[in-house]
Tab-separated table of C-alpha atoms in Angstrom:
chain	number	residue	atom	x	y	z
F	1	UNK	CA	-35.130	174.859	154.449
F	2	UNK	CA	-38.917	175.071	153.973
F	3	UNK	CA	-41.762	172.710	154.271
F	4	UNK	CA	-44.573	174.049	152.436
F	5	UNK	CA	-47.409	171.649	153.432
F	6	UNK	CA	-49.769	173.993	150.938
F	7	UNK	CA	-47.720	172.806	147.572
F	8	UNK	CA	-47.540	168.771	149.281
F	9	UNK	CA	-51.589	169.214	149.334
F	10	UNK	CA	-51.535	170.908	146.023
F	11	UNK	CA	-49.771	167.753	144.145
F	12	UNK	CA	-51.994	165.567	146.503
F	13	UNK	CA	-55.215	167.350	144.594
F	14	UNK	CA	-53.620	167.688	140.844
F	15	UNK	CA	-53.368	163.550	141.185
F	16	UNK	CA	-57.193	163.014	143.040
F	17	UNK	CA	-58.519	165.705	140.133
F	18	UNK	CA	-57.199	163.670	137.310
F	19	UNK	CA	-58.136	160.795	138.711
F	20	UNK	CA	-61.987	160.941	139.806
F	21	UNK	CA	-63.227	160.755	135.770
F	22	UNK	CA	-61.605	157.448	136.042
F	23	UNK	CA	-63.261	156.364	139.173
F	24	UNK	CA	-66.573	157.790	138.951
F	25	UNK	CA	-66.784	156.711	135.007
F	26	UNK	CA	-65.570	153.076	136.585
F	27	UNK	CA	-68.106	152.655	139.175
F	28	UNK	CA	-70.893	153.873	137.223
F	29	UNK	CA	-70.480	151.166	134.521
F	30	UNK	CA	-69.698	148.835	136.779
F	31	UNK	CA	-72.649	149.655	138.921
F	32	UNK	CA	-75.099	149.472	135.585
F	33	UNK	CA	-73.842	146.018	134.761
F	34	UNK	CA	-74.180	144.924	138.750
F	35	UNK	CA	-78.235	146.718	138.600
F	36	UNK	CA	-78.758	145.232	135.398
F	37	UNK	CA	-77.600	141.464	136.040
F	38	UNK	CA	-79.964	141.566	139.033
F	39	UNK	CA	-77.852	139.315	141.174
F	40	UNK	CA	-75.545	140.985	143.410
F	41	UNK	CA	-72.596	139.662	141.892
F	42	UNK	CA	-70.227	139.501	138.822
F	43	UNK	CA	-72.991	139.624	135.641
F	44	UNK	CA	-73.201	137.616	132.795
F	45	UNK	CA	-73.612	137.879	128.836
F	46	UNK	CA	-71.620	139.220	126.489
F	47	UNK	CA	-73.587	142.612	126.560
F	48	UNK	CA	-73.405	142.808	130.728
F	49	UNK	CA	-69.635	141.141	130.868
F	50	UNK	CA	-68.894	144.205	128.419
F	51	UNK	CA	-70.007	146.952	130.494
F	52	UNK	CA	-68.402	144.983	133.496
F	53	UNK	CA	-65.035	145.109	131.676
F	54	UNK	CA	-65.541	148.728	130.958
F	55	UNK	CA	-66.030	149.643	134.769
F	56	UNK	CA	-63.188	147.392	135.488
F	57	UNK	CA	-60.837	149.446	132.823
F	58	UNK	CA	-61.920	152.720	135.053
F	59	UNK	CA	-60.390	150.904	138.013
F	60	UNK	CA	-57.975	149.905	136.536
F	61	UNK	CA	-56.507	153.187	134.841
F	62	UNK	CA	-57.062	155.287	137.682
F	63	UNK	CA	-54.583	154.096	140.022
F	64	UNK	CA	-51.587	154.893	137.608
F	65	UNK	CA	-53.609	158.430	136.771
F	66	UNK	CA	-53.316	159.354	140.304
F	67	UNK	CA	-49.153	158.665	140.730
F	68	UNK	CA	-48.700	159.906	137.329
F	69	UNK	CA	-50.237	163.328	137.738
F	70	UNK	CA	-48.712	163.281	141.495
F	71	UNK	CA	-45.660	163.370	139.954
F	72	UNK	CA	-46.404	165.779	137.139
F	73	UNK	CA	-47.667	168.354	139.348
F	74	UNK	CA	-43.971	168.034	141.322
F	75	UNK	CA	-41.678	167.755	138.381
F	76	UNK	CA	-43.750	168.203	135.170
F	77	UNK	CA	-43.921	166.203	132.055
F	78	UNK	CA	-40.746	163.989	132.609
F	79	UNK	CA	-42.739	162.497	135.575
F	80	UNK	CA	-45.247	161.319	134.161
F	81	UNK	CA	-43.526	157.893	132.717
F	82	UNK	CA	-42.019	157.150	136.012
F	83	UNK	CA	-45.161	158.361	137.931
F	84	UNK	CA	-47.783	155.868	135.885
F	85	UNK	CA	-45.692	153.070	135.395
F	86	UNK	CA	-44.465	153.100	139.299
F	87	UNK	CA	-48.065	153.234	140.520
F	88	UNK	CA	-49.195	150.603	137.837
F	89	UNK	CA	-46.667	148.016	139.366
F	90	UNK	CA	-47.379	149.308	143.300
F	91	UNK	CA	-51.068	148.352	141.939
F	92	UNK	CA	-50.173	145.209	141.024
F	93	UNK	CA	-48.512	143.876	144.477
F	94	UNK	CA	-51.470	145.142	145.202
F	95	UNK	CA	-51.047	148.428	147.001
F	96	UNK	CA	-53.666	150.249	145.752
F	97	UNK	CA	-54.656	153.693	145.827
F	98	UNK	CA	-52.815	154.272	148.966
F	99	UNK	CA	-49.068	153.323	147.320
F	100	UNK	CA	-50.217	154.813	144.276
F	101	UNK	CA	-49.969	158.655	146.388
F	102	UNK	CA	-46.652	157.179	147.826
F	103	UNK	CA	-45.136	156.365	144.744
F	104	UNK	CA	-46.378	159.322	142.966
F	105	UNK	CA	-44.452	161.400	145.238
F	106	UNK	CA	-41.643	159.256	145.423
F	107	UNK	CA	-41.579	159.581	141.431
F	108	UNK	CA	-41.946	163.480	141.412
F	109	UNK	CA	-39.387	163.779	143.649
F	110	UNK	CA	-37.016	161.253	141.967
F	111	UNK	CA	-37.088	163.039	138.960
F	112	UNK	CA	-36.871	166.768	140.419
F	113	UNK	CA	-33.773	165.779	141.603
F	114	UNK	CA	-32.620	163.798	137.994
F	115	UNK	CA	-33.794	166.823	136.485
F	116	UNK	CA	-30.947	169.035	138.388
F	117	UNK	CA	-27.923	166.909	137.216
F	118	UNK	CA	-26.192	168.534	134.761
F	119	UNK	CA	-26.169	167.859	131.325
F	120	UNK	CA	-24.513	169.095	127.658
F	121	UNK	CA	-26.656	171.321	125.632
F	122	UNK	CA	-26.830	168.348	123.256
F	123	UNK	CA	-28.241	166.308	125.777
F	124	UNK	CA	-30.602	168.567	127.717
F	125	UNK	CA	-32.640	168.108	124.340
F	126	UNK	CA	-33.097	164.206	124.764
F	127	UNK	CA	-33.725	164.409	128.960
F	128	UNK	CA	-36.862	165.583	128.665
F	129	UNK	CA	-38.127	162.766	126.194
F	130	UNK	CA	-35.516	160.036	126.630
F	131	UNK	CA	-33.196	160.260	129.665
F	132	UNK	CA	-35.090	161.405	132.300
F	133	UNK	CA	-38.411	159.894	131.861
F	134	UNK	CA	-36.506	156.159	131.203
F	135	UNK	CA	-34.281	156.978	134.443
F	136	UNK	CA	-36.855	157.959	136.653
F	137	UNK	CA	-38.994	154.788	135.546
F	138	UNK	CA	-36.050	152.443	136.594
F	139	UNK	CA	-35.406	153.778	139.742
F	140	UNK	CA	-38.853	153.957	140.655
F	141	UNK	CA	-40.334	151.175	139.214
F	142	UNK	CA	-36.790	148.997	141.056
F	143	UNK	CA	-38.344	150.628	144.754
F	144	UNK	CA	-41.839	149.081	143.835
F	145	UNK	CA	-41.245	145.622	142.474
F	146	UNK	CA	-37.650	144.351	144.747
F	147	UNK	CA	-38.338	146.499	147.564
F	148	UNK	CA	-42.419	147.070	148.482
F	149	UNK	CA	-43.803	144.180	146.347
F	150	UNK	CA	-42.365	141.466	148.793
F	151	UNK	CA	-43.148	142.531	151.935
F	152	UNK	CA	-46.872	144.009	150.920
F	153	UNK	CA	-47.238	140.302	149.580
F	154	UNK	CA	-45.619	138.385	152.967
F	155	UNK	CA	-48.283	141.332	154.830
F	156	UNK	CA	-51.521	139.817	153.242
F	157	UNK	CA	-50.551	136.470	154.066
F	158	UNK	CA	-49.807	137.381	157.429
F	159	UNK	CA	-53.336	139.195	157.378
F	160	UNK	CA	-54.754	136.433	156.106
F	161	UNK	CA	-53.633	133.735	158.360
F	162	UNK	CA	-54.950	135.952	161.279
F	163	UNK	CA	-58.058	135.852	160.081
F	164	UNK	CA	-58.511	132.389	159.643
F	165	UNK	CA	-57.256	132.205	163.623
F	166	UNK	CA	-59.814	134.135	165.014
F	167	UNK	CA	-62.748	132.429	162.904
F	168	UNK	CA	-63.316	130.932	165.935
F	169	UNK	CA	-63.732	133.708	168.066
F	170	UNK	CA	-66.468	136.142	169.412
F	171	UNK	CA	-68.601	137.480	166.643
F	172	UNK	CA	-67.946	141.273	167.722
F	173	UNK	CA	-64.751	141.319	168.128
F	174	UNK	CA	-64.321	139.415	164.105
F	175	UNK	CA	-66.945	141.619	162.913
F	176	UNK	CA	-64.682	144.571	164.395
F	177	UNK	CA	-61.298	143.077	162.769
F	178	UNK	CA	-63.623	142.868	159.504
F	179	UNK	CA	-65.295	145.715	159.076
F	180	UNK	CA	-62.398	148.364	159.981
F	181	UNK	CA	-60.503	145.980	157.307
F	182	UNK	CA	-62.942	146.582	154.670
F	183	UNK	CA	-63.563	150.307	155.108
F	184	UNK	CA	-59.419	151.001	155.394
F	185	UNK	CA	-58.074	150.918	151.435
F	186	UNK	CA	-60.934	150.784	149.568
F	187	UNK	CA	-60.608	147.862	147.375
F	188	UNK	CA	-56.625	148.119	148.169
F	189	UNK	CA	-54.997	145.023	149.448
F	190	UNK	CA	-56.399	144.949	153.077
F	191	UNK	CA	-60.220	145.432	151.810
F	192	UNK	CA	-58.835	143.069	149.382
F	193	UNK	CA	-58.361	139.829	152.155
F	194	UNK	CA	-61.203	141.045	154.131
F	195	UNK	CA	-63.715	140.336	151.625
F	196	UNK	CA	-61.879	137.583	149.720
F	197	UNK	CA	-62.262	135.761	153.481
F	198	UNK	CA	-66.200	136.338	153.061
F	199	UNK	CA	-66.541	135.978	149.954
F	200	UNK	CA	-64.508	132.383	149.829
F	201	UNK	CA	-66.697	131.146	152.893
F	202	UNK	CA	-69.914	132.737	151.107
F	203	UNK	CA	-71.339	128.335	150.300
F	204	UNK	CA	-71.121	127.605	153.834
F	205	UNK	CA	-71.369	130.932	156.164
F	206	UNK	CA	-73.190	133.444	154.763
F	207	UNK	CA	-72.947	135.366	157.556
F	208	UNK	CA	-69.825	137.030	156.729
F	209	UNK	CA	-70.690	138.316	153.842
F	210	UNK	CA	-73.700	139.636	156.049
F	211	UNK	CA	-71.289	141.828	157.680
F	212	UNK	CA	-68.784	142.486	154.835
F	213	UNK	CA	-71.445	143.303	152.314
F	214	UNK	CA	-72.521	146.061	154.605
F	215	UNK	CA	-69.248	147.139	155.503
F	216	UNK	CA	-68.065	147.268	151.443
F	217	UNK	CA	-70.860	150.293	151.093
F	218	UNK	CA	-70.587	152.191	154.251
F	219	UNK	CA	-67.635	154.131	153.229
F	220	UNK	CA	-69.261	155.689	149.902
F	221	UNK	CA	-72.631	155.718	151.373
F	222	UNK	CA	-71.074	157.490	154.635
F	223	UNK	CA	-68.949	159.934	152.454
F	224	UNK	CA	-71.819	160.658	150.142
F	225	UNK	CA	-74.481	161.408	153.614
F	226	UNK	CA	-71.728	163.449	154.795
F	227	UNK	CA	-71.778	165.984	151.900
F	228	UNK	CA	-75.714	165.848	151.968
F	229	UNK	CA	-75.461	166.809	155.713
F	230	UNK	CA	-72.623	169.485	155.929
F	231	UNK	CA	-72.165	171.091	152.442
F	232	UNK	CA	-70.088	173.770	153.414
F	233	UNK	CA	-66.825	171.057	154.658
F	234	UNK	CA	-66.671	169.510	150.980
F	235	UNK	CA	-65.802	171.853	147.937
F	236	UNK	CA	-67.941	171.546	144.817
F	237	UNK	CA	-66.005	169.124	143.188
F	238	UNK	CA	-66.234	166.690	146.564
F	239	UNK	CA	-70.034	167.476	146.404
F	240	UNK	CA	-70.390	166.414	142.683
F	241	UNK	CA	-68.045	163.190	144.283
F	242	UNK	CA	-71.096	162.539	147.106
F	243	UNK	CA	-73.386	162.285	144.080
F	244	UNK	CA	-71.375	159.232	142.305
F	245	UNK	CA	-70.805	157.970	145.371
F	246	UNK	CA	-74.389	157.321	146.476
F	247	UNK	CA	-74.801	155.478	143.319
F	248	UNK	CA	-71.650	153.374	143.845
F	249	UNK	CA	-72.237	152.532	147.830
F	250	UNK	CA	-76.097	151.215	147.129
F	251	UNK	CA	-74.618	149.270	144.206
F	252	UNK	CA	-71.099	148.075	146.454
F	253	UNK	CA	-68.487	149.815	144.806
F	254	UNK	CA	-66.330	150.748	148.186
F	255	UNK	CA	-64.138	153.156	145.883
F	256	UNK	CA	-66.467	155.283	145.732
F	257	UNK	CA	-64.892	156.855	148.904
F	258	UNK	CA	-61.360	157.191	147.360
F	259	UNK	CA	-61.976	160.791	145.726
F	260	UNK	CA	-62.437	161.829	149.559
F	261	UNK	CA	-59.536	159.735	151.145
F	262	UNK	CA	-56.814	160.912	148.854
F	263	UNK	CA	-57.957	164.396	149.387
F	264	UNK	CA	-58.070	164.317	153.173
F	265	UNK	CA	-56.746	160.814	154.348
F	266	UNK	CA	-56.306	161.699	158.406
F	267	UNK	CA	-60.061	162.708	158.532
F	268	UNK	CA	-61.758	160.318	156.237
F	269	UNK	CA	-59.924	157.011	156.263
F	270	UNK	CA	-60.833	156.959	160.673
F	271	UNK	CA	-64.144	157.760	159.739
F	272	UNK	CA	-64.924	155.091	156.845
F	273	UNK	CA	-63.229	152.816	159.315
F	274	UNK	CA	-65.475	153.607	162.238
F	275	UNK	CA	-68.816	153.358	160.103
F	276	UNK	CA	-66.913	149.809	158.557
F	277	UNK	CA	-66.870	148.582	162.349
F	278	UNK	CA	-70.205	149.241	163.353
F	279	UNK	CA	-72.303	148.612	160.095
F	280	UNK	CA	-70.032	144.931	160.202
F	281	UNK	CA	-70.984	144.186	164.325
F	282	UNK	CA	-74.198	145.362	163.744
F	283	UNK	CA	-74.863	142.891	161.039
F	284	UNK	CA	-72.957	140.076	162.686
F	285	UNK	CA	-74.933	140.391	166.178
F	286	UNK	CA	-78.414	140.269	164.387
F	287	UNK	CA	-77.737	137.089	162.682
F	288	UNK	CA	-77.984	138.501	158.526
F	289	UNK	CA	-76.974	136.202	156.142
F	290	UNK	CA	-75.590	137.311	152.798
F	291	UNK	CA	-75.637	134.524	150.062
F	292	UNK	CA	-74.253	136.601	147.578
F	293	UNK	CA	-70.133	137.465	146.892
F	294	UNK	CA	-71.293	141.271	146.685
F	295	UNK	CA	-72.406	144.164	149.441
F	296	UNK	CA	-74.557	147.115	148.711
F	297	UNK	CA	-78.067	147.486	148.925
F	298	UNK	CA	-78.041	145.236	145.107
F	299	UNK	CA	-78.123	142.247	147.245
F	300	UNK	CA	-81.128	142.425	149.257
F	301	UNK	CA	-83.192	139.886	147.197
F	302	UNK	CA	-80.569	137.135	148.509
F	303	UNK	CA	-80.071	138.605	152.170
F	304	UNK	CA	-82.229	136.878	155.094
F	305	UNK	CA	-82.844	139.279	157.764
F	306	UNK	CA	-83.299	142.391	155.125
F	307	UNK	CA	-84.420	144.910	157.533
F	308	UNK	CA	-81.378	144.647	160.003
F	309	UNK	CA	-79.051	144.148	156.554
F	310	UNK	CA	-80.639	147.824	155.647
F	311	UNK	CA	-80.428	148.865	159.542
F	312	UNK	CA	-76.505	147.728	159.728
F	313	UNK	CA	-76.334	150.148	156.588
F	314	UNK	CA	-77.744	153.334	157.839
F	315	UNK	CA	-76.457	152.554	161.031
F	316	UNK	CA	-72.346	152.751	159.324
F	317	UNK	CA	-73.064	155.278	157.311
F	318	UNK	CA	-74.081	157.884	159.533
F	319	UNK	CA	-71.509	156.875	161.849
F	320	UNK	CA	-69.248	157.635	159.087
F	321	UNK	CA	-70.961	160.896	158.152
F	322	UNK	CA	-71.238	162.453	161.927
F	323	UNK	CA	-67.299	161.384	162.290
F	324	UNK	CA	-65.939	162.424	159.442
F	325	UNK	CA	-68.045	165.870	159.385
F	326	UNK	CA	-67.013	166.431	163.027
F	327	UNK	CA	-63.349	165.941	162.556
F	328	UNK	CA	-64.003	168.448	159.280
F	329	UNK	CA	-63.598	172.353	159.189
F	330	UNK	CA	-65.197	174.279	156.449
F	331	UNK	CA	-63.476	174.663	153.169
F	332	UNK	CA	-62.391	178.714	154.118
F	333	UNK	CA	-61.151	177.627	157.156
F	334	UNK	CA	-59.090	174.571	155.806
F	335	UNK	CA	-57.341	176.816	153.530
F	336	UNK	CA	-56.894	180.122	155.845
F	337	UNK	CA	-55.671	176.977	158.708
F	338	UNK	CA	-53.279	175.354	155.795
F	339	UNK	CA	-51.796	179.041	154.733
F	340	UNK	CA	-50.802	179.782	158.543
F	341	UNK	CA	-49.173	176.555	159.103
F	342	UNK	CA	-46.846	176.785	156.268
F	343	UNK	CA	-46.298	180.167	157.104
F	344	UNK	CA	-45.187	179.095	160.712
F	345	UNK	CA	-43.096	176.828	158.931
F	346	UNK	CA	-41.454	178.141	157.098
F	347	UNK	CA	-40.006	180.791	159.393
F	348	UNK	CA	-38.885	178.243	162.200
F	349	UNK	CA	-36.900	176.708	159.549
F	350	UNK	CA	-35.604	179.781	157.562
């Protein structure tokens, strides 16, 4: 038996390759519509709510691009079906971009093994087309909607009820619980009830939106200083990434990140988190006040107490950046490190 960690982290970057068109394409529109409405928040006008929807369709499309190509890079073309539509529904309970990579590879791997039944010669012709890709949908698609959809929905509740507990509570430690929440997924479900808390509570305490605003651009922002900083730990494609995510962070487009965590999710997803914390405490402890449903540097005009706001900012980011670049090894070395453990591997199992 053989564990080839190379050819996991191979499928892992077919997915994030097709995918970041989708997600840079996304975020710029939707950060043009954002820059252009002038308000921090959702725009409006036929002309601005157009480009919105646009950016939104990126987002959208991106999450069943990455667990489709997942599973074409395991099992080829007869993944695909099962791959999209499995990630399109994970999306939907609202497991984002992280149970997109889960089913992906649950859906490559579903359909390797459908692919080894035997058939007839007559119908080894329909699998590919017909059989297969229908099978491997069903069984997939079954795991996602009666099996993860309930409990990731009974999970944000859960979430959700514990946040409204410690409202009361010390402003660091919330600010902590906050930031770290928003940083985590990305926009995935527990960024989503993180800044859905703010965001709800935006009439009444701007405050927390003075720390989530900060903490929905840190990751991005982070990611993006991180490239500038160490060049040589990011390949070109994750430099070209930094650039697009720059744009998206200032604008608060936290999935700006997500090219990054889906290549290398144990280094980057503790950093984003650690820059999330601080930017969101720092913010919280000096008082800023966000009255707009929106983070990113787009919502300055509306922020009282600008200069800490901007101080919170640069404060998470490079926390991000010096984490995430410390826990990094150059590219060479990644690869020569990746190419000895599998080779270790796959001796003590043969």
């Amino acid at each position: 038996m053989k564990v080839d960690f190379s050819e996991l982290k191979r499928h892992l970057l077919t997915g994030t390759s097709h995918m970041l068109p989708f997600v840079v394409a996304g975020g710029v529109l939707l950060a043009l519509s954002v820059m252009l409405g002038g308000k921090g928040a959702v725009p409006e006008g036929v002309f601005l709510e157009g480009i919105w929807d646009m950016g939104i369709a990126g987002f959208t499309l991106f999450v069943p691009v990455l667990g489709g190509y997942i599973a074409y890079s395991i099992a080829d073309r007869p993944a695909l079906a099962p791959g999209m539509i499995g990630a399109y529904l994970a999306n939907q309970v609202q497991a984002g971009f992280l149970g997109a990579i889960i089913v992906g590879f649950i859906a490559g791997y579903v359909v390797l093994q459908l692919k080894r039944i035997p058939l007839s010669n007559k119908l080894k012709a329909l699998s590919t087309y017909f059989i297969i890709p229908i099978g491997g949908t069903f069984i997939v698609s079954a795991l996602v909607v009666w099996v993860i959809g309930q409990p990731i929905a009974g999970f944000m509740a859960f979430m959700n009820e514990g946040l409204q507990s410690m409202a009361g509570t010390s402003k660091a430690l919330l600010g902590a619980v906050l930031g770290g929440m928003t940083a985590f997924d990305m926009g995935g479900p527990i960024n989503k009830v993180a800044t859905l808390f703010a965001q709800t509570q935006v009439g009444t305490q701007p405050w927390l939106m003075g720390g989530v605003g900060v903490a929905i651009c840190v990751p991005p922002l982070g990611m993006a200083l991180a490239t500038f900083l160490a060049p040589k730990k990011y390949s070109p494609e994750e430099r070209e990434a930094g650039k697009a995510a720059a744009i998206m962070g200032c604008i608060g487009i936290t999935e700006g990140a997500i090219p990054f965590a889906a290549n290398d999710p144990a280094r980057v997803i503790p950093a984003i988190i650690a820059g999330g914390i601080v930017g969101n405490v720092v913010a919280f402890m000096a008082g800023v006040l966000n009255h707009a449903p929106w983070g990113g540097l787009i919502v300055l005009p509306v922020v009282e107490g600008r200069m800490m706001y901007v101080i919170a900012v640069i404060a998470g980011s490079a926390t991000t950046a010096l984490v995430v670049n410390y826990l990094k090894k150059p590219v060479a070395d990644r690869e020569e490190e990746t190419k000895a453990n599998t080779e270790e591997l796959e001796l003590s199992f043969d």
